[in-house]
Every structure is written in C-alpha cells, then in structure tokens.
CSV table of C-alpha atoms and ligand atoms in Angstrom, one decimal:
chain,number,residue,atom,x,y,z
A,1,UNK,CA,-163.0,47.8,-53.0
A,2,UNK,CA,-159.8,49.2,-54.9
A,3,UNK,CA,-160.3,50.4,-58.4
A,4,UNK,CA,-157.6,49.5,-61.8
A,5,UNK,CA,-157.9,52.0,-64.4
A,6,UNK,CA,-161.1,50.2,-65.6
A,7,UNK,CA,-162.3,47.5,-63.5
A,8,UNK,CA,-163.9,47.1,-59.9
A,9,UNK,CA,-161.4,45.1,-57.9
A,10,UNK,CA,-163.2,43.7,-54.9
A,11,UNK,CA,-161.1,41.3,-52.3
A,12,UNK,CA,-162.8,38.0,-51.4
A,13,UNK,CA,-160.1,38.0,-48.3
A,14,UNK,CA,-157.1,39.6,-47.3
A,15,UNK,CA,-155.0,36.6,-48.2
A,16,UNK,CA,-156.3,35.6,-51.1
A,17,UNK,CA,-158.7,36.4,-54.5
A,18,UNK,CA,-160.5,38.6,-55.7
A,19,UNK,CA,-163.4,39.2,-57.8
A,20,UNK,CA,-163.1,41.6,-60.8
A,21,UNK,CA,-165.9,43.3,-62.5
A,22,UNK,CA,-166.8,45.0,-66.1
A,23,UNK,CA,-164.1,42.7,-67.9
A,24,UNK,CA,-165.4,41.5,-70.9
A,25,UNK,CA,-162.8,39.0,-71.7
A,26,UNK,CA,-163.0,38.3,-74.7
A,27,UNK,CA,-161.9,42.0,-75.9
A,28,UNK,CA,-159.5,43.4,-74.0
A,29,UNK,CA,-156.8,45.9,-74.5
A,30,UNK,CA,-153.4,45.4,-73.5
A,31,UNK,CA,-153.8,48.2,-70.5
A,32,UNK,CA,-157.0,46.3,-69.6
A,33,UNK,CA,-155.1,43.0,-69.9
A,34,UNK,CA,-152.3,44.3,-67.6
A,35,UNK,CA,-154.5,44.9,-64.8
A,36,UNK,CA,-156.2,41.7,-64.8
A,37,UNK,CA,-152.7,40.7,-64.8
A,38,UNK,CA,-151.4,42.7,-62.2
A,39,UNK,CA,-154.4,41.4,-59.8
A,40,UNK,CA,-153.9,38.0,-60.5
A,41,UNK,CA,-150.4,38.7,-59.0
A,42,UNK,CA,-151.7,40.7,-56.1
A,43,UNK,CA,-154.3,38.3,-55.2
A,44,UNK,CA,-153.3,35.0,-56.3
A,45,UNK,CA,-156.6,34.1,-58.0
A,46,UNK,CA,-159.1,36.2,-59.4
A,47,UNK,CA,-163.0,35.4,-60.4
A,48,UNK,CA,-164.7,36.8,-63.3
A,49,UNK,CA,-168.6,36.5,-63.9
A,50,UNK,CA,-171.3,36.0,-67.3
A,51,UNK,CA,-167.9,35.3,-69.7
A,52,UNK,CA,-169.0,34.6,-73.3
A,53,UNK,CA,-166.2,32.9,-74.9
A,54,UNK,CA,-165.9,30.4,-77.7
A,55,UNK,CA,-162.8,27.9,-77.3
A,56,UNK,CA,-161.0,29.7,-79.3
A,57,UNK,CA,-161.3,33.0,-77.8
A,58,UNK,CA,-160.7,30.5,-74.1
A,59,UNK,CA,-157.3,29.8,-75.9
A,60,UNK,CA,-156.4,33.2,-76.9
A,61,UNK,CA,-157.3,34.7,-73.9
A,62,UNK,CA,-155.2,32.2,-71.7
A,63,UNK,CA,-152.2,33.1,-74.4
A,64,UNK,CA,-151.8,36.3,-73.3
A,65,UNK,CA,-150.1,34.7,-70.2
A,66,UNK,CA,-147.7,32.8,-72.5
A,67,UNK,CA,-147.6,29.9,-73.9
A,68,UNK,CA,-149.9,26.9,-73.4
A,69,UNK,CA,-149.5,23.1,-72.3
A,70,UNK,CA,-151.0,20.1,-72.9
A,71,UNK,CA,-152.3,18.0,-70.2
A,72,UNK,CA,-150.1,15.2,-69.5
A,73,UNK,CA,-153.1,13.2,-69.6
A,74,UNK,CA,-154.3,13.3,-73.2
A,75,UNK,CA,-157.4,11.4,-72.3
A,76,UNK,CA,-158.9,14.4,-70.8
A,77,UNK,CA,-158.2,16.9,-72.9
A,78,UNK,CA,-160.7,18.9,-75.3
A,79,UNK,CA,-160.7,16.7,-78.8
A,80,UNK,CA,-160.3,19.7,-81.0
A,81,UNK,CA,-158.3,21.5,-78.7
A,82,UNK,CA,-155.8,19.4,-76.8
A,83,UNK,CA,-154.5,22.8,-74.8
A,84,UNK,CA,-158.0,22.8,-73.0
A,85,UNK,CA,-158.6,20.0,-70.0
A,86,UNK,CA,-162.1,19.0,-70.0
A,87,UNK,CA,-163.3,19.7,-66.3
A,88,UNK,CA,-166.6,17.3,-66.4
A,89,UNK,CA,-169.0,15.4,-63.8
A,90,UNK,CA,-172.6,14.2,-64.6
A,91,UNK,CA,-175.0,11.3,-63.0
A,92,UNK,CA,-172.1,8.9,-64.2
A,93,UNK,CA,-169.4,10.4,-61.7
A,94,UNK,CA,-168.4,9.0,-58.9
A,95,UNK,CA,-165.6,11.0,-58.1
A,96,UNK,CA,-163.9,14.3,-59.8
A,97,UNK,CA,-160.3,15.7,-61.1
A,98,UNK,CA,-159.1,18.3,-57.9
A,99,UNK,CA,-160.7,16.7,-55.1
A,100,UNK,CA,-157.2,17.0,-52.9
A,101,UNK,CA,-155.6,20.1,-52.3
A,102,UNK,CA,-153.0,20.3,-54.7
A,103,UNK,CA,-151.1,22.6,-57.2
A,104,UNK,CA,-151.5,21.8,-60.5
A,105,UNK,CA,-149.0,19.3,-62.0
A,106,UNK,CA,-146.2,19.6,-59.9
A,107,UNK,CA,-144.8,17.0,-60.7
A,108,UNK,CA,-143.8,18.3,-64.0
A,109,UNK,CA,-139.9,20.1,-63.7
A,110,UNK,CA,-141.7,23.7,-65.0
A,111,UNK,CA,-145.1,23.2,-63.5
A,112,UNK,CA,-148.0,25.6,-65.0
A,113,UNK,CA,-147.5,29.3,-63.8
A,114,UNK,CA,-151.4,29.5,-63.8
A,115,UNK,CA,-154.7,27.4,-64.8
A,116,UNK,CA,-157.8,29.3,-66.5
A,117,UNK,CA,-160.8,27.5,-65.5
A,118,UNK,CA,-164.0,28.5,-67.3
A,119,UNK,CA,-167.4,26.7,-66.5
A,120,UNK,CA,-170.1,26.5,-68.8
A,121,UNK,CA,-172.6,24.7,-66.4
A,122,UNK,CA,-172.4,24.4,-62.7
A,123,UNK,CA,-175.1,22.5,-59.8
A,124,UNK,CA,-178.0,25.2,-58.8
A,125,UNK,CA,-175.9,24.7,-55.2
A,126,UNK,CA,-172.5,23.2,-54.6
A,127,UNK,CA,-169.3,22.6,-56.5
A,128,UNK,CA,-167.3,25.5,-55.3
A,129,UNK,CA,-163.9,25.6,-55.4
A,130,UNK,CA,-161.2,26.1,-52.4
A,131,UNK,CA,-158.3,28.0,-53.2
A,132,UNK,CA,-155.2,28.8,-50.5
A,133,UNK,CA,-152.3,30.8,-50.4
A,134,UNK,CA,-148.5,29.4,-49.8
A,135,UNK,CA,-147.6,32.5,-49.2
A,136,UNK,CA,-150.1,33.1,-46.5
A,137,UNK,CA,-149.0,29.8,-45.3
A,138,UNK,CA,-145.7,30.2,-45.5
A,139,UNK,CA,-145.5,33.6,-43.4
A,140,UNK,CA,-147.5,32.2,-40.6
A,141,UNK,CA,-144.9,29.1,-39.8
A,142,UNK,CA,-142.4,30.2,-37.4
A,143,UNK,CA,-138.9,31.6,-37.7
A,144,UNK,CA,-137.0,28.5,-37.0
A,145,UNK,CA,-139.7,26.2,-39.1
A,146,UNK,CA,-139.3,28.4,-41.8
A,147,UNK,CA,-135.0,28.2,-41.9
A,148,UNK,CA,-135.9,24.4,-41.7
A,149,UNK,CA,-137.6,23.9,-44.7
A,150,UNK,CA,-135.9,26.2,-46.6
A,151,UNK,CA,-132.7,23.6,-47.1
A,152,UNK,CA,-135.1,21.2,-48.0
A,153,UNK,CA,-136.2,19.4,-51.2
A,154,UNK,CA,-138.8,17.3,-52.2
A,155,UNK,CA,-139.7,15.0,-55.0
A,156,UNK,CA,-143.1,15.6,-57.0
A,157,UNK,CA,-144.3,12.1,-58.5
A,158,UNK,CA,-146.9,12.2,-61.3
A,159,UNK,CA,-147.6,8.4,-61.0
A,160,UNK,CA,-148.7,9.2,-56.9
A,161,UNK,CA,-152.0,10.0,-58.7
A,162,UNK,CA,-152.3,9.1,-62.7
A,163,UNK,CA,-151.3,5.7,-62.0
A,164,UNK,CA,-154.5,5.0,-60.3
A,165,UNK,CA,-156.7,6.5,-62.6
A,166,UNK,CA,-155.0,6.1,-66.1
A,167,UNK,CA,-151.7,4.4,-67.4
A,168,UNK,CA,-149.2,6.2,-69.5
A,169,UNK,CA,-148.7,5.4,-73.3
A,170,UNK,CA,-146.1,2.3,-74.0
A,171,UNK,CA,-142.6,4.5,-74.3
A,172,UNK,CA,-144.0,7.4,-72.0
A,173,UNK,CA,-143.5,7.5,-67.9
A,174,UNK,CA,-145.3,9.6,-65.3
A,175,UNK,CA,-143.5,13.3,-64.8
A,176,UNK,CA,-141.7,13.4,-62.0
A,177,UNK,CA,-139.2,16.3,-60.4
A,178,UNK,CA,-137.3,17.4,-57.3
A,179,UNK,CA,-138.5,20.6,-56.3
A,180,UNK,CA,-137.4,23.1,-53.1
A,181,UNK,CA,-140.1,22.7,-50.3
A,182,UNK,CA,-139.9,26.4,-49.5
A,183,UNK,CA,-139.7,28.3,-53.4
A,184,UNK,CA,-139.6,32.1,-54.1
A,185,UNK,CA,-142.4,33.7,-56.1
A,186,UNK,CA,-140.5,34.8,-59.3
A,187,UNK,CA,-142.7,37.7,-60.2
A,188,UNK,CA,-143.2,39.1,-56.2
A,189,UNK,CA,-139.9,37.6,-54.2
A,190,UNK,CA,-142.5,35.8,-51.6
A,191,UNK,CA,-141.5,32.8,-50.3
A,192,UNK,CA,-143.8,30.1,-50.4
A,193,UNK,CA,-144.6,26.6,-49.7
A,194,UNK,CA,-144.4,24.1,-52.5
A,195,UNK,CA,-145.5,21.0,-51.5
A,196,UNK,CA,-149.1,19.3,-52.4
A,197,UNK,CA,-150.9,16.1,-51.1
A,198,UNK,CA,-151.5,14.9,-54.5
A,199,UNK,CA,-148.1,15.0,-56.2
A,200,UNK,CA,-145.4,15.2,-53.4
A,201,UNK,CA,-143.9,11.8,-52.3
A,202,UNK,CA,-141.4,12.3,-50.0
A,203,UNK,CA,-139.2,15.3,-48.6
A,204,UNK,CA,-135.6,14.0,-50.0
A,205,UNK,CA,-132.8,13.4,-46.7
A,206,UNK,CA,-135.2,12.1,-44.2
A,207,UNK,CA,-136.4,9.2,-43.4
A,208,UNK,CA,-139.7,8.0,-44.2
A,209,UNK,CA,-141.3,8.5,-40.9
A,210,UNK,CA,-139.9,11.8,-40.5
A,211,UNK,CA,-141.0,13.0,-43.8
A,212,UNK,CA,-144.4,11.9,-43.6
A,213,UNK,CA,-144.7,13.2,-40.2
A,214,UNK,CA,-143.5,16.5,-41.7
A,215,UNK,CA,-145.6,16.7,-44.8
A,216,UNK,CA,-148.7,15.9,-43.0
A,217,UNK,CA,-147.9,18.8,-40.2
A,218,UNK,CA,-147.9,20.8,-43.6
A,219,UNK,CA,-151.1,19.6,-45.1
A,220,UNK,CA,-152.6,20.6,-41.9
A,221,UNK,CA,-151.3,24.0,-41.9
A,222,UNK,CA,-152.5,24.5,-45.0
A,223,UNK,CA,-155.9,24.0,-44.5
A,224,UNK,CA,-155.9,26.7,-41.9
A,225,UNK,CA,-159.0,28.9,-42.9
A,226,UNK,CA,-157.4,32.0,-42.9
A,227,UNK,CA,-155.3,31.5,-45.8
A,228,UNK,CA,-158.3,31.0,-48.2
A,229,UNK,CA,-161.0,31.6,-50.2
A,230,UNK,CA,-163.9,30.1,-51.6
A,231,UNK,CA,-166.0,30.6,-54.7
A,232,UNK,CA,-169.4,29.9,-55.4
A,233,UNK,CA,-169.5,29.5,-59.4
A,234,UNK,CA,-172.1,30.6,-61.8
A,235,UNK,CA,-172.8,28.9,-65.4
A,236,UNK,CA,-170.2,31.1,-66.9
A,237,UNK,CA,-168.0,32.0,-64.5
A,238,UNK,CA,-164.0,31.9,-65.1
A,239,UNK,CA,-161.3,31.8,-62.4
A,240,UNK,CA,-157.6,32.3,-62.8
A,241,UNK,CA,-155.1,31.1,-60.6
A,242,UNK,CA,-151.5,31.7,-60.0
A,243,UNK,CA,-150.4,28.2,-59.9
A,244,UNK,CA,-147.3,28.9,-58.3
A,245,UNK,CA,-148.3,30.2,-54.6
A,246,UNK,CA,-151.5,28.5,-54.4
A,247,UNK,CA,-153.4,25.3,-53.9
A,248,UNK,CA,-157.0,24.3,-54.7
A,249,UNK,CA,-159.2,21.8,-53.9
A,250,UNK,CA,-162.5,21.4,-56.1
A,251,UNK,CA,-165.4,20.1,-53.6
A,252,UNK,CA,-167.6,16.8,-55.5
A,253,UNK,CA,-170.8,17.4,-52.7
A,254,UNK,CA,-173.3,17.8,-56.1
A,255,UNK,CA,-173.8,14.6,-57.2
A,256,UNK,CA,-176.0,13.5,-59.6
A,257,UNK,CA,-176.0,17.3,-61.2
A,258,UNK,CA,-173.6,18.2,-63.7
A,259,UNK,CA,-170.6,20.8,-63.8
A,260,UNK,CA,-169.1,20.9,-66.7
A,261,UNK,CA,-166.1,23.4,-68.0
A,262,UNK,CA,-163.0,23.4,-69.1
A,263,UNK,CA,-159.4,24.7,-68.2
A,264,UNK,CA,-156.3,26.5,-70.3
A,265,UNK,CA,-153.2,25.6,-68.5
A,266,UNK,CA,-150.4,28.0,-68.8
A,267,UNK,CA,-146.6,26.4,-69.1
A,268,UNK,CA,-144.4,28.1,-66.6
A,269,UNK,CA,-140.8,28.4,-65.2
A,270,UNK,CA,-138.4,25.7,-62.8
A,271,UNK,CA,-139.6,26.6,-58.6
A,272,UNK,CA,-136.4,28.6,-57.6
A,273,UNK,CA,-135.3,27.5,-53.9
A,274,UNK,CA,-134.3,30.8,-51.7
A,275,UNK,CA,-130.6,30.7,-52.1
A,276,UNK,CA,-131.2,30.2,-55.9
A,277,UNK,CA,-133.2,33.1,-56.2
A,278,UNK,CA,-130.6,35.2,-54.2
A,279,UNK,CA,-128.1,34.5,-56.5
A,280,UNK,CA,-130.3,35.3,-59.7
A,281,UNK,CA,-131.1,38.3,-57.9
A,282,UNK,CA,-127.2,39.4,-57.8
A,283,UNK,CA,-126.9,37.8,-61.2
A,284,UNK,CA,-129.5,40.5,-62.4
A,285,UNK,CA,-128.6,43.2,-60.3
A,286,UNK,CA,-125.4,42.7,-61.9
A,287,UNK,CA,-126.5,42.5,-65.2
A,288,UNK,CA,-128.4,45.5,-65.0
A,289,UNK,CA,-125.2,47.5,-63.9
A,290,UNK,CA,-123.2,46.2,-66.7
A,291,UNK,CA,-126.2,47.5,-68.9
A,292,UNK,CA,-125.9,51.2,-67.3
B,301,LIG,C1,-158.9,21.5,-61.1
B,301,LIG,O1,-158.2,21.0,-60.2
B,301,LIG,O2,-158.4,22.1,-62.0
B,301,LIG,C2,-160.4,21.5,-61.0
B,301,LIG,C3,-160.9,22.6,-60.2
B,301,LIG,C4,-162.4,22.6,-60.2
B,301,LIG,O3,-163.1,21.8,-60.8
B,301,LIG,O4,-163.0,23.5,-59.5
C-alpha cells in the first residue's frame, strides 16, 4: 500500500489498477485532484468505492480531465446529458456494450484519453469488469516483434461494430482512422500496443491473411493474465481508465439481474507512432532551449 498526500493507494496488481480510498469525489481540491490524477497515470485505472454523485457533479468531476465527448452513438447516451453513455442491462438484455476487449472508440482519429464509469446498481455477484495493460503487453513481446510492429499502421473502423447494432444518421458515416499499431504514451513515453478486437480492421501493407494472422497472435497476447486486473463492482462504485494504454472487456455472466450506470468519456489527443514521438520530443526539447 503507497500513500498520496491524502489517500490510501492500494495496487490491485503490479501491472495494472489500483484501488484508492477516502476520496470523496464529489469535493475535491485541486492537490487532491492531482493525485487521483497522478495514479490514474501510474496505474492505468483506478477504482473508487460508496461515490455519491448527481449527473451533474458525474460531469464536473470527469471535466477536470478536460473536455468531454459525445458518444458517437447518440442512441445511447443520457437524454439530459448527451456527454454521459448510458451503461444498462436488465431481464430484456441479451447481450451488453464492452463484451470484447477493446479500447474505447478507436476508431475515432483522437480517441478518448480516458472513460469514467460510475454504477449505480450492479448483480449481488457477477458483472465485473476486465481491464489490461498495453504497456504490460507491449514490454513482454520480444525485441525483434517489437521493431516489427513499430513501422506498422492499422486502420480502426467504427462500422466493424455499430453497423451491426445501429445505423448512422442519413449524411453521417461510421468514424474511422489509421492509427500506429505500436503508440507512445503521451503523458509517460511507454510504448504500447494499439490495436483492439472490436475496432481494428486490418494492419495496412499486408495481406489479408497475414494481417489477420498477426492481429489474432495479438489478441492472444493480450489476454495473458499477467497484464490485468479485475474488479468486482459495488452499487456505487466508479472506475477510471486511461483509455490510451489499456483495454477492457465488461463480462455479461448476470443475466436476468440488472447493472445499470453510466460513463463520462473524456476527448483526447491523435496516437503518436514512436518515430513521431521522437521528433516531438526534439521539437520540445528544442523549444524549451529557445525558451531558456
Ligand atoms: C464499457 O465498455 O465502457 C463498459 C464497461 C462495463 O460495463 O464494465
């Protein structure tokens, strides 16, 4: 257990998440704000328990991470409040959003740089949610798989999954972007793996054998036990998750109870590939010698 300036800071694993304790966040002050931020980026995803928070204060909270987006899929999002996803399943379901590991919206060109999920009612047992690291994953491929994928790219489709379950307004298409398969963490400089079974079509140069062959290898990886966590919710509960070096995979083994919540997704920055980041890097260096 490591202690911030206010909170308990206790490590689900050492890859990945962490629970925090005596937050109250609906009041916090910028210092205690800063270390609920500064865990999120050591640990990837963080849990908080018994949160009280209007929609409102749900919105204000996620805020102080920047600024919110709307779902692409308007259907789903909170009537009042469009910036919050309803996350919902009941007796009716018969199946539920995040049942694939994935990242959230990838497909977008500035995918979310992290998702506050916040749920109200949860199954008396079941519904817990896996999360992964890409970092994690990333480090444990080897040398010469790693300089591989690093020159590589790969394109995000949005219609992979929405076209099955929805169709776009008349006017509007699916998002859909080209993203590096290997991206650097902009905040911590990890590299990291940034492709998802839900949005990621193909791997762009290869053919289609190869790149299926090589995507799947990937989805395996990923699942490799050591590079997650798992968290049982409570009515209440709250997670936050660094959208950008993980994956998650919400598990539908509770039907006909209900689990009901819903999610602030914060809008975040373009995946930078490794030879991008190395020149922003020099660019910034640079900048910061012109400054002295
Ligand atoms: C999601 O993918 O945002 C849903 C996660 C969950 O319901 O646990």
């Amino acid at each position: 257990m490591s202690q911030s300036a206010t909170f308990d800071i206790r490590p689900l694993t050492p890859a990945i998440g962490a629970e925090i304790l005596g937050a109250d966040l609906a009041q916090l002050t910028n210092a205690q704000f800063a270390s609920i931020h500064e865990a999120l980026i050591n640990h990837q995803v963080v849990f908080f328990r018994d949160q009280h928070l209007s929609c409102e204060q749900h919105i204000a909270f996620a805020r102080r991470f920047g600024a919110l987006q709307v779902h692409p899929m308007s259907q789903y999002n909170h009537p009042d409040h469009p910036e919050l996803l309803r996350i919902h399943a009941d007796e009716n379901s018969k199946a539920v959003a995040g049942e694939i590991w994935h990242t959230d919206v990838s497909a977008q060109q500035e995918p979310p740089m992290a998702s506050i999920l916040y749920l109200k009612e949860v199954p008396a047992v079941g519904g817990d949610t896996l999360f992964a690291s890409m970092t994690a994953a990333y480090d444990a491929l080897s040398r010469p798989m790693q300089q591989f994928l690093e020159g590589l790219t790969a394109v995000h489709d949005g219609a992979k999954i929405w076209s099955k379950v929805s169709s776009v307004p008349p006017g509007a298409s699916y998002p859909r972007s080209v993203h590096p398969v290997v991206a650097v963490h902009p905040d911590t400089g990890r590299k990291l793996l940034f492709v998802n079974q839900v949005f990621t079509s193909h791997v762009e140069g290869l053919s289609e054998h190869e790149s299926e062959t090589l995507l799947a290898m990937l989805y395996r990886h990923i699942e490799n036990p050591k590079f997650m966590c798992r968290f049982r919710w409570q009515a209440n509960s709250m997670a936050i998750w660094d959208n950008r070096c993980t994956q998650h995979q919400a598990i539908f083994d509770y039907f006909p109870a209900r689990r009901s919540g819903l999610r602030a997704t914060v809008s975040g920055t373009r995946p930078l590939a490794v030879d991008q980041a190395a020149t922003q890097s020099v660019l910034s260096r640079d900048a910061d010698l012109q400054a002295a």
